[in-house]
Amino acid sequence: MITFLKFELKQNLKSWIIWTLSIVIMNILMMSIYSTMREEMIEISAMFDNLGIFSQMMGLTRLNMGTVLGYYGVEIGVVIALGGTMYSSVTAINIMAKETSQQTSEFLFSHPISRFQIVTSKAITVLIYVTLMAFIFWVFAVITFIFFNEPIPYFLLTRYHTLQWIMGLQIAAVCLFLSTILKRENTGLGIGIVLILYILSLMFNLQNDWQFLGYLSPFIYADASYLLLDDPIKTLELGFGIAMLLITFIASYFITSKKDIY
Protein backbone atom coordinates (compact mmCIF):
# COMPACT_ATOMS: atom_id res chain seq x y z
CA MET A 1 0.00 0.00 0.00
CA ILE A 2 2.89 2.37 0.73
CA THR A 3 4.12 2.08 -2.85
CA PHE A 4 0.65 2.88 -4.19
CA LEU A 5 0.33 5.82 -1.78
CA LYS A 6 3.63 7.26 -3.00
CA PHE A 7 2.39 6.90 -6.58
CA GLU A 8 -0.85 8.76 -5.77
CA LEU A 9 1.04 11.53 -3.96
CA LYS A 10 3.38 11.98 -6.92
CA GLN A 11 0.52 11.92 -9.41
CA ASN A 12 -1.42 14.64 -7.56
CA LEU A 13 1.54 16.81 -6.55
CA LYS A 14 1.56 19.05 -9.63
CA SER A 15 -2.11 20.04 -9.33
CA TRP A 16 -1.66 20.71 -5.60
CA ILE A 17 1.27 23.04 -6.28
CA ILE A 18 -0.67 24.91 -8.97
CA TRP A 19 -3.76 25.35 -6.79
CA THR A 20 -1.77 26.36 -3.70
CA LEU A 21 0.45 28.84 -5.52
CA SER A 22 -2.51 30.36 -7.33
CA ILE A 23 -4.43 30.93 -4.10
CA VAL A 24 -1.40 32.28 -2.22
CA ILE A 25 -0.53 34.67 -5.06
CA MET A 26 -4.12 35.90 -5.14
CA ASN A 27 -3.98 36.45 -1.39
CA ILE A 28 -0.75 38.43 -1.73
CA LEU A 29 -2.35 40.63 -4.39
CA MET A 30 -5.40 41.21 -2.17
CA MET A 31 -3.24 42.17 0.82
CA SER A 32 -1.12 44.47 -1.38
CA ILE A 33 -4.31 46.37 -2.17
CA TYR A 34 -4.93 46.80 1.54
CA SER A 35 -1.33 47.94 2.02
CA THR A 36 -1.72 50.76 -0.51
CA MET A 37 -5.20 51.78 0.67
CA ARG A 38 -4.89 51.18 4.40
CA GLU A 39 -5.93 54.70 5.43
CA GLU A 40 -8.89 54.72 3.06
CA MET A 41 -10.12 51.33 4.25
CA ILE A 42 -11.89 52.87 7.25
CA GLU A 43 -14.07 54.97 4.95
CA ILE A 44 -14.58 52.02 2.58
CA SER A 45 -15.64 49.86 5.51
CA ALA A 46 -18.19 52.47 6.57
CA MET A 47 -19.53 52.57 3.01
CA PHE A 48 -19.91 48.77 2.94
CA ASP A 49 -21.85 48.91 6.21
CA ASN A 50 -24.53 50.92 4.40
CA LEU A 51 -25.03 48.47 1.53
CA GLY A 52 -27.96 46.80 3.27
CA ILE A 53 -28.71 43.26 2.12
CA PHE A 54 -25.35 42.87 0.37
CA SER A 55 -23.47 43.76 3.57
CA GLN A 56 -25.53 41.33 5.59
CA MET A 57 -25.12 38.56 3.03
CA MET A 58 -21.31 38.89 2.89
CA GLY A 59 -20.87 39.43 6.63
CA LEU A 60 -19.56 42.97 6.11
CA THR A 61 -21.61 44.31 9.01
CA ARG A 62 -19.64 42.17 11.47
CA LEU A 63 -16.04 42.54 10.30
CA ASN A 64 -14.33 45.93 10.10
CA MET A 65 -12.38 46.12 6.86
CA GLY A 66 -10.43 49.04 8.28
CA THR A 67 -8.42 46.55 10.36
CA VAL A 68 -6.01 43.88 9.15
CA LEU A 69 -8.08 41.14 10.81
CA GLY A 70 -11.34 42.40 9.33
CA TYR A 71 -9.93 42.80 5.82
CA TYR A 72 -8.32 39.38 6.05
CA GLY A 73 -11.62 37.81 7.03
CA VAL A 74 -13.66 39.51 4.32
CA GLU A 75 -11.32 39.39 1.32
CA ILE A 76 -8.81 36.63 2.01
CA GLY A 77 -11.44 34.54 3.76
CA VAL A 78 -13.50 34.23 0.58
CA VAL A 79 -10.46 33.31 -1.54
CA ILE A 80 -9.28 30.68 0.94
CA ALA A 81 -12.73 29.22 1.51
CA LEU A 82 -13.67 28.91 -2.16
CA GLY A 83 -10.20 28.10 -3.48
CA GLY A 84 -9.41 25.53 -0.79
CA THR A 85 -12.74 23.73 -1.04
CA MET A 86 -12.67 23.74 -4.84
CA TYR A 87 -9.30 22.01 -4.71
CA SER A 88 -10.63 19.48 -2.20
CA SER A 89 -13.74 18.75 -4.24
CA VAL A 90 -12.04 18.53 -7.64
CA THR A 91 -9.26 16.27 -6.35
CA ALA A 92 -11.58 13.95 -4.43
CA ILE A 93 -14.29 13.67 -7.06
CA ASN A 94 -11.78 12.60 -9.71
CA ILE A 95 -9.41 10.45 -7.68
CA MET A 96 -11.49 7.25 -7.94
CA ALA A 97 -13.51 8.02 -11.07
CA LYS A 98 -10.36 8.45 -13.15
CA GLU A 99 -9.57 4.73 -12.76
CA THR A 100 -12.80 3.91 -14.58
CA SER A 101 -12.70 6.70 -17.18
CA GLN A 102 -9.05 6.02 -18.05
CA GLN A 103 -9.73 2.27 -18.06
CA THR A 104 -6.93 1.54 -15.60
CA SER A 105 -9.10 -0.35 -13.13
CA GLU A 106 -8.28 -3.80 -14.48
CA PHE A 107 -4.54 -3.08 -14.39
CA LEU A 108 -4.83 -1.59 -10.90
CA PHE A 109 -6.69 -4.52 -9.39
CA SER A 110 -4.37 -7.04 -10.98
CA HIS A 111 -1.81 -6.02 -8.36
CA PRO A 112 -1.70 -7.61 -4.90
CA ILE A 113 -3.58 -4.76 -3.24
CA SER A 114 -7.13 -4.83 -1.87
CA ARG A 115 -9.91 -2.40 -2.69
CA PHE A 116 -9.79 -1.25 0.94
CA GLN A 117 -6.12 -0.34 0.56
CA ILE A 118 -6.77 1.48 -2.71
CA VAL A 119 -9.52 3.66 -1.23
CA THR A 120 -7.40 4.25 1.87
CA SER A 121 -4.37 5.31 -0.20
CA LYS A 122 -6.44 7.74 -2.24
CA ALA A 123 -8.17 9.12 0.87
CA ILE A 124 -4.81 9.62 2.61
CA THR A 125 -3.53 11.43 -0.48
CA VAL A 126 -6.43 13.87 -0.32
CA LEU A 127 -6.00 14.23 3.47
CA ILE A 128 -2.29 15.03 3.18
CA TYR A 129 -2.68 17.65 0.46
CA VAL A 130 -5.73 19.32 2.03
CA THR A 131 -3.89 19.47 5.36
CA LEU A 132 -0.71 20.88 3.82
CA MET A 133 -2.72 23.52 1.99
CA ALA A 134 -4.55 24.52 5.17
CA PHE A 135 -1.23 24.79 7.05
CA ILE A 136 0.27 27.00 4.34
CA PHE A 137 -2.77 29.29 4.55
CA TRP A 138 -2.32 29.54 8.33
CA VAL A 139 1.38 30.42 7.89
CA PHE A 140 0.41 33.05 5.32
CA ALA A 141 -2.03 34.56 7.83
CA VAL A 142 0.66 34.81 10.52
CA ILE A 143 3.13 36.36 8.06
CA THR A 144 0.46 38.88 7.04
CA PHE A 145 0.14 40.21 10.59
CA ILE A 146 3.93 40.29 11.00
CA PHE A 147 4.23 42.27 7.75
CA PHE A 148 1.71 44.88 8.93
CA ASN A 149 3.33 44.98 12.39
CA GLU A 150 0.07 43.96 14.07
CA PRO A 151 -0.41 41.75 17.14
CA ILE A 152 -0.92 38.18 15.93
CA PRO A 153 -4.28 36.74 17.09
CA TYR A 154 -2.98 33.16 17.18
CA PHE A 155 -6.11 31.70 18.77
CA LEU A 156 -8.55 33.29 16.32
CA LEU A 157 -6.44 32.45 13.28
CA THR A 158 -5.86 28.88 14.40
CA ARG A 159 -9.54 28.36 15.17
CA TYR A 160 -10.60 29.81 11.84
CA HIS A 161 -8.13 27.83 9.74
CA THR A 162 -8.84 24.63 11.66
CA LEU A 163 -12.53 24.84 10.76
CA GLN A 164 -11.61 25.72 7.19
CA TRP A 165 -9.55 22.53 7.18
CA ILE A 166 -12.46 20.48 8.52
CA MET A 167 -14.75 22.01 5.89
CA GLY A 168 -12.29 21.02 3.18
CA LEU A 169 -12.19 17.46 4.49
CA GLN A 170 -15.97 17.26 4.71
CA ILE A 171 -16.43 18.33 1.10
CA ALA A 172 -13.59 16.02 0.05
CA ALA A 173 -15.28 13.06 1.79
CA VAL A 174 -18.58 13.76 0.04
CA CYS A 175 -16.83 14.05 -3.32
CA LEU A 176 -14.79 10.91 -2.69
CA PHE A 177 -18.06 9.07 -2.17
CA LEU A 178 -19.41 10.49 -5.43
CA SER A 179 -16.17 9.49 -7.13
CA THR A 180 -16.82 5.85 -6.28
CA ILE A 181 -20.18 6.09 -8.09
CA LEU A 182 -19.20 8.12 -11.15
CA LYS A 183 -17.90 6.37 -14.25
CA ARG A 184 -15.81 9.31 -15.43
CA GLU A 185 -14.02 12.37 -14.06
CA ASN A 186 -16.31 15.33 -13.42
CA THR A 187 -14.47 18.48 -12.39
CA GLY A 188 -17.50 20.64 -13.13
CA LEU A 189 -19.63 18.73 -10.63
CA GLY A 190 -17.00 19.20 -7.93
CA ILE A 191 -16.85 22.96 -8.48
CA GLY A 192 -20.64 23.13 -8.75
CA ILE A 193 -21.07 21.46 -5.35
CA VAL A 194 -18.81 24.05 -3.74
CA LEU A 195 -20.63 26.98 -5.36
CA ILE A 196 -24.06 25.65 -4.34
CA LEU A 197 -22.91 25.19 -0.74
CA TYR A 198 -21.46 28.71 -0.72
CA ILE A 199 -24.70 30.21 -2.07
CA LEU A 200 -26.62 28.37 0.66
CA SER A 201 -24.40 30.07 3.25
CA LEU A 202 -25.20 33.48 1.73
CA MET A 203 -28.91 32.67 1.94
CA PHE A 204 -28.43 31.69 5.58
CA ASN A 205 -26.95 35.13 6.32
CA LEU A 206 -30.01 36.78 4.78
CA GLN A 207 -32.73 34.61 6.32
CA ASN A 208 -32.33 34.14 10.06
CA ASP A 209 -35.31 31.77 10.15
CA TRP A 210 -33.68 29.39 7.65
CA GLN A 211 -31.63 27.70 10.34
CA PHE A 212 -31.81 24.33 8.59
CA LEU A 213 -29.33 25.64 6.01
CA GLY A 214 -26.71 25.52 8.76
CA TYR A 215 -26.74 21.74 8.50
CA LEU A 216 -26.43 21.72 4.71
CA SER A 217 -23.52 24.06 4.13
CA PRO A 218 -20.14 23.75 5.91
CA PHE A 219 -19.41 27.36 4.94
CA ILE A 220 -21.69 28.36 7.81
CA TYR A 221 -19.70 26.80 10.65
CA ALA A 222 -16.46 27.95 8.98
CA ASP A 223 -17.63 31.57 8.52
CA ALA A 224 -14.83 34.09 9.14
CA SER A 225 -17.29 36.77 10.28
CA TYR A 226 -17.99 34.68 13.39
CA LEU A 227 -14.74 32.83 14.00
CA LEU A 228 -12.47 35.88 13.73
CA LEU A 229 -14.61 37.79 16.25
CA ASP A 230 -14.26 35.15 18.97
CA ASP A 231 -17.95 34.24 18.74
CA PRO A 232 -18.95 30.74 19.89
CA ILE A 233 -18.38 27.94 17.41
CA LYS A 234 -21.57 26.63 15.80
CA THR A 235 -21.15 23.24 17.47
CA LEU A 236 -24.35 21.62 16.15
CA GLU A 237 -23.54 22.52 12.55
CA LEU A 238 -19.93 21.46 13.04
CA GLY A 239 -20.99 18.17 14.60
CA PHE A 240 -23.34 17.48 11.70
CA GLY A 241 -20.55 18.26 9.25
CA ILE A 242 -18.14 15.85 10.96
CA ALA A 243 -20.84 13.17 10.99
CA MET A 244 -21.39 13.71 7.26
CA LEU A 245 -17.65 13.43 6.71
CA LEU A 246 -17.46 10.08 8.51
CA ILE A 247 -20.63 8.64 6.93
CA THR A 248 -19.65 9.47 3.34
CA PHE A 249 -16.08 8.29 3.95
CA ILE A 250 -17.24 4.91 5.25
CA ALA A 251 -19.81 4.69 2.43
CA SER A 252 -16.95 5.07 -0.07
CA TYR A 253 -15.47 1.79 1.18
CA PHE A 254 -18.83 0.05 0.97
CA ILE A 255 -19.55 1.21 -2.58
CA THR A 256 -16.06 0.33 -3.78
CA SER A 257 -16.25 -3.16 -2.25
CA LYS A 258 -19.50 -3.86 -4.15
CA LYS A 259 -18.78 -2.00 -7.38
CA ASP A 260 -17.90 -3.77 -10.60
CA ILE A 261 -14.92 -1.76 -11.71
CA TYR A 262 -14.05 -3.82 -14.77
XYZ file of C-alpha atoms in Angstrom:
262
model
C 0.000 0.000 0.000
C 2.895 2.367 0.734
C 4.116 2.077 -2.846
C 0.652 2.876 -4.190
C 0.333 5.818 -1.777
C 3.633 7.258 -3.000
C 2.385 6.896 -6.579
C -0.852 8.763 -5.770
C 1.040 11.527 -3.962
C 3.383 11.976 -6.916
C 0.521 11.922 -9.408
C -1.425 14.642 -7.557
C 1.541 16.808 -6.555
C 1.559 19.055 -9.629
C -2.112 20.035 -9.331
C -1.662 20.714 -5.599
C 1.273 23.036 -6.280
C -0.670 24.911 -8.969
C -3.764 25.350 -6.787
C -1.767 26.357 -3.703
C 0.455 28.839 -5.516
C -2.512 30.364 -7.326
C -4.433 30.934 -4.102
C -1.397 32.279 -2.220
C -0.528 34.672 -5.064
C -4.117 35.902 -5.143
C -3.976 36.450 -1.386
C -0.753 38.426 -1.734
C -2.347 40.628 -4.388
C -5.395 41.208 -2.174
C -3.241 42.173 0.816
C -1.117 44.471 -1.377
C -4.307 46.368 -2.172
C -4.929 46.797 1.540
C -1.334 47.942 2.017
C -1.718 50.762 -0.513
C -5.202 51.776 0.672
C -4.887 51.180 4.404
C -5.927 54.698 5.434
C -8.885 54.725 3.059
C -10.124 51.330 4.247
C -11.890 52.865 7.248
C -14.069 54.966 4.946
C -14.577 52.024 2.577
C -15.635 49.857 5.511
C -18.193 52.472 6.566
C -19.530 52.571 3.009
C -19.908 48.772 2.940
C -21.852 48.911 6.206
C -24.529 50.917 4.401
C -25.027 48.467 1.527
C -27.959 46.798 3.269
C -28.708 43.257 2.122
C -25.355 42.866 0.374
C -23.467 43.759 3.565
C -25.532 41.330 5.594
C -25.120 38.559 3.032
C -21.309 38.890 2.888
C -20.867 39.431 6.629
C -19.561 42.969 6.109
C -21.613 44.306 9.010
C -19.639 42.172 11.469
C -16.040 42.535 10.304
C -14.329 45.929 10.101
C -12.376 46.121 6.859
C -10.428 49.035 8.283
C -8.421 46.549 10.361
C -6.007 43.875 9.151
C -8.078 41.137 10.806
C -11.342 42.397 9.334
C -9.933 42.802 5.822
C -8.316 39.381 6.046
C -11.623 37.811 7.033
C -13.657 39.509 4.319
C -11.321 39.389 1.323
C -8.808 36.630 2.006
C -11.442 34.542 3.761
C -13.498 34.227 0.575
C -10.458 33.311 -1.535
C -9.275 30.680 0.938
C -12.734 29.219 1.514
C -13.669 28.911 -2.158
C -10.196 28.104 -3.476
C -9.414 25.533 -0.795
C -12.740 23.729 -1.039
C -12.668 23.738 -4.838
C -9.296 22.014 -4.711
C -10.630 19.483 -2.201
C -13.741 18.753 -4.244
C -12.038 18.529 -7.636
C -9.259 16.273 -6.348
C -11.576 13.950 -4.427
C -14.294 13.673 -7.057
C -11.784 12.603 -9.706
C -9.413 10.449 -7.681
C -11.486 7.247 -7.942
C -13.509 8.015 -11.072
C -10.356 8.447 -13.155
C -9.569 4.735 -12.760
C -12.803 3.909 -14.578
C -12.703 6.702 -17.175
C -9.053 6.019 -18.054
C -9.726 2.271 -18.062
C -6.927 1.545 -15.602
C -9.097 -0.352 -13.129
C -8.275 -3.798 -14.479
C -4.545 -3.082 -14.386
C -4.828 -1.588 -10.898
C -6.692 -4.516 -9.392
C -4.372 -7.044 -10.981
C -1.811 -6.019 -8.361
C -1.697 -7.606 -4.897
C -3.582 -4.755 -3.243
C -7.126 -4.835 -1.872
C -9.909 -2.402 -2.687
C -9.792 -1.251 0.938
C -6.119 -0.343 0.561
C -6.767 1.479 -2.713
C -9.520 3.658 -1.228
C -7.397 4.246 1.870
C -4.375 5.311 -0.197
C -6.443 7.736 -2.244
C -8.174 9.115 0.866
C -4.813 9.618 2.609
C -3.531 11.428 -0.481
C -6.425 13.873 -0.318
C -6.003 14.234 3.468
C -2.293 15.027 3.178
C -2.680 17.646 0.458
C -5.731 19.317 2.033
C -3.886 19.465 5.362
C -0.709 20.882 3.820
C -2.719 23.521 1.986
C -4.554 24.520 5.172
C -1.230 24.792 7.051
C 0.270 27.003 4.341
C -2.770 29.290 4.550
C -2.316 29.536 8.332
C 1.376 30.415 7.888
C 0.406 33.054 5.315
C -2.034 34.562 7.831
C 0.659 34.808 10.517
C 3.131 36.361 8.064
C 0.459 38.879 7.044
C 0.137 40.213 10.592
C 3.926 40.291 10.999
C 4.231 42.273 7.745
C 1.708 44.878 8.928
C 3.331 44.982 12.392
C 0.067 43.958 14.065
C -0.413 41.745 17.141
C -0.921 38.183 15.932
C -4.285 36.735 17.088
C -2.980 33.164 17.176
C -6.105 31.695 18.769
C -8.548 33.289 16.325
C -6.444 32.454 13.275
C -5.856 28.880 14.401
C -9.535 28.355 15.166
C -10.601 29.813 11.839
C -8.133 27.833 9.737
C -8.844 24.627 11.658
C -12.531 24.843 10.764
C -11.606 25.722 7.187
C -9.548 22.527 7.179
C -12.458 20.477 8.524
C -14.748 22.008 5.894
C -12.289 21.024 3.179
C -12.185 17.459 4.491
C -15.974 17.263 4.710
C -16.429 18.334 1.102
C -13.592 16.016 0.055
C -15.282 13.057 1.789
C -18.581 13.755 0.036
C -16.835 14.055 -3.318
C -14.789 10.913 -2.691
C -18.059 9.070 -2.168
C -19.411 10.491 -5.434
C -16.168 9.494 -7.134
C -16.823 5.849 -6.276
C -20.179 6.090 -8.092
C -19.196 8.125 -11.145
C -17.899 6.374 -14.253
C -15.814 9.312 -15.428
C -14.023 12.367 -14.060
C -16.306 15.332 -13.424
C -14.469 18.483 -12.392
C -17.504 20.641 -13.132
C -19.626 18.728 -10.627
C -16.997 19.200 -7.925
C -16.847 22.960 -8.478
C -20.645 23.129 -8.751
C -21.070 21.460 -5.353
C -18.812 24.055 -3.737
C -20.633 26.981 -5.359
C -24.060 25.650 -4.338
C -22.914 25.191 -0.740
C -21.464 28.707 -0.720
C -24.702 30.207 -2.074
C -26.618 28.374 0.664
C -24.403 30.070 3.254
C -25.202 33.478 1.730
C -28.911 32.673 1.938
C -28.429 31.688 5.578
C -26.954 35.129 6.325
C -30.011 36.783 4.778
C -32.728 34.614 6.323
C -32.331 34.136 10.059
C -35.309 31.774 10.146
C -33.680 29.387 7.653
C -31.626 27.701 10.343
C -31.812 24.327 8.594
C -29.328 25.635 6.014
C -26.710 25.524 8.756
C -26.744 21.742 8.497
C -26.434 21.719 4.712
C -23.517 24.056 4.127
C -20.139 23.753 5.913
C -19.410 27.357 4.939
C -21.692 28.356 7.809
C -19.702 26.804 10.653
C -16.458 27.952 8.979
C -17.626 31.566 8.516
C -14.829 34.090 9.138
C -17.291 36.773 10.280
C -17.986 34.680 13.393
C -14.738 32.826 13.995
C -12.468 35.879 13.733
C -14.607 37.789 16.250
C -14.263 35.149 18.970
C -17.953 34.238 18.737
C -18.949 30.739 19.893
C -18.378 27.939 17.407
C -21.565 26.633 15.804
C -21.151 23.243 17.472
C -24.350 21.620 16.146
C -23.544 22.521 12.554
C -19.931 21.461 13.042
C -20.987 18.169 14.605
C -23.341 17.481 11.704
C -20.553 18.259 9.253
C -18.137 15.853 10.959
C -20.840 13.167 10.991
C -21.394 13.710 7.264
C -17.648 13.430 6.711
C -17.462 10.081 8.508
C -20.631 8.644 6.930
C -19.648 9.466 3.343
C -16.079 8.292 3.952
C -17.244 4.912 5.254
C -19.810 4.689 2.434
C -16.949 5.066 -0.068
C -15.470 1.793 1.180
C -18.830 0.047 0.971
C -19.552 1.214 -2.584
C -16.059 0.330 -3.785
C -16.245 -3.158 -2.251
C -19.497 -3.859 -4.152
C -18.779 -1.999 -7.380
C -17.903 -3.765 -10.601
C -14.922 -1.758 -11.715
C -14.047 -3.818 -14.774
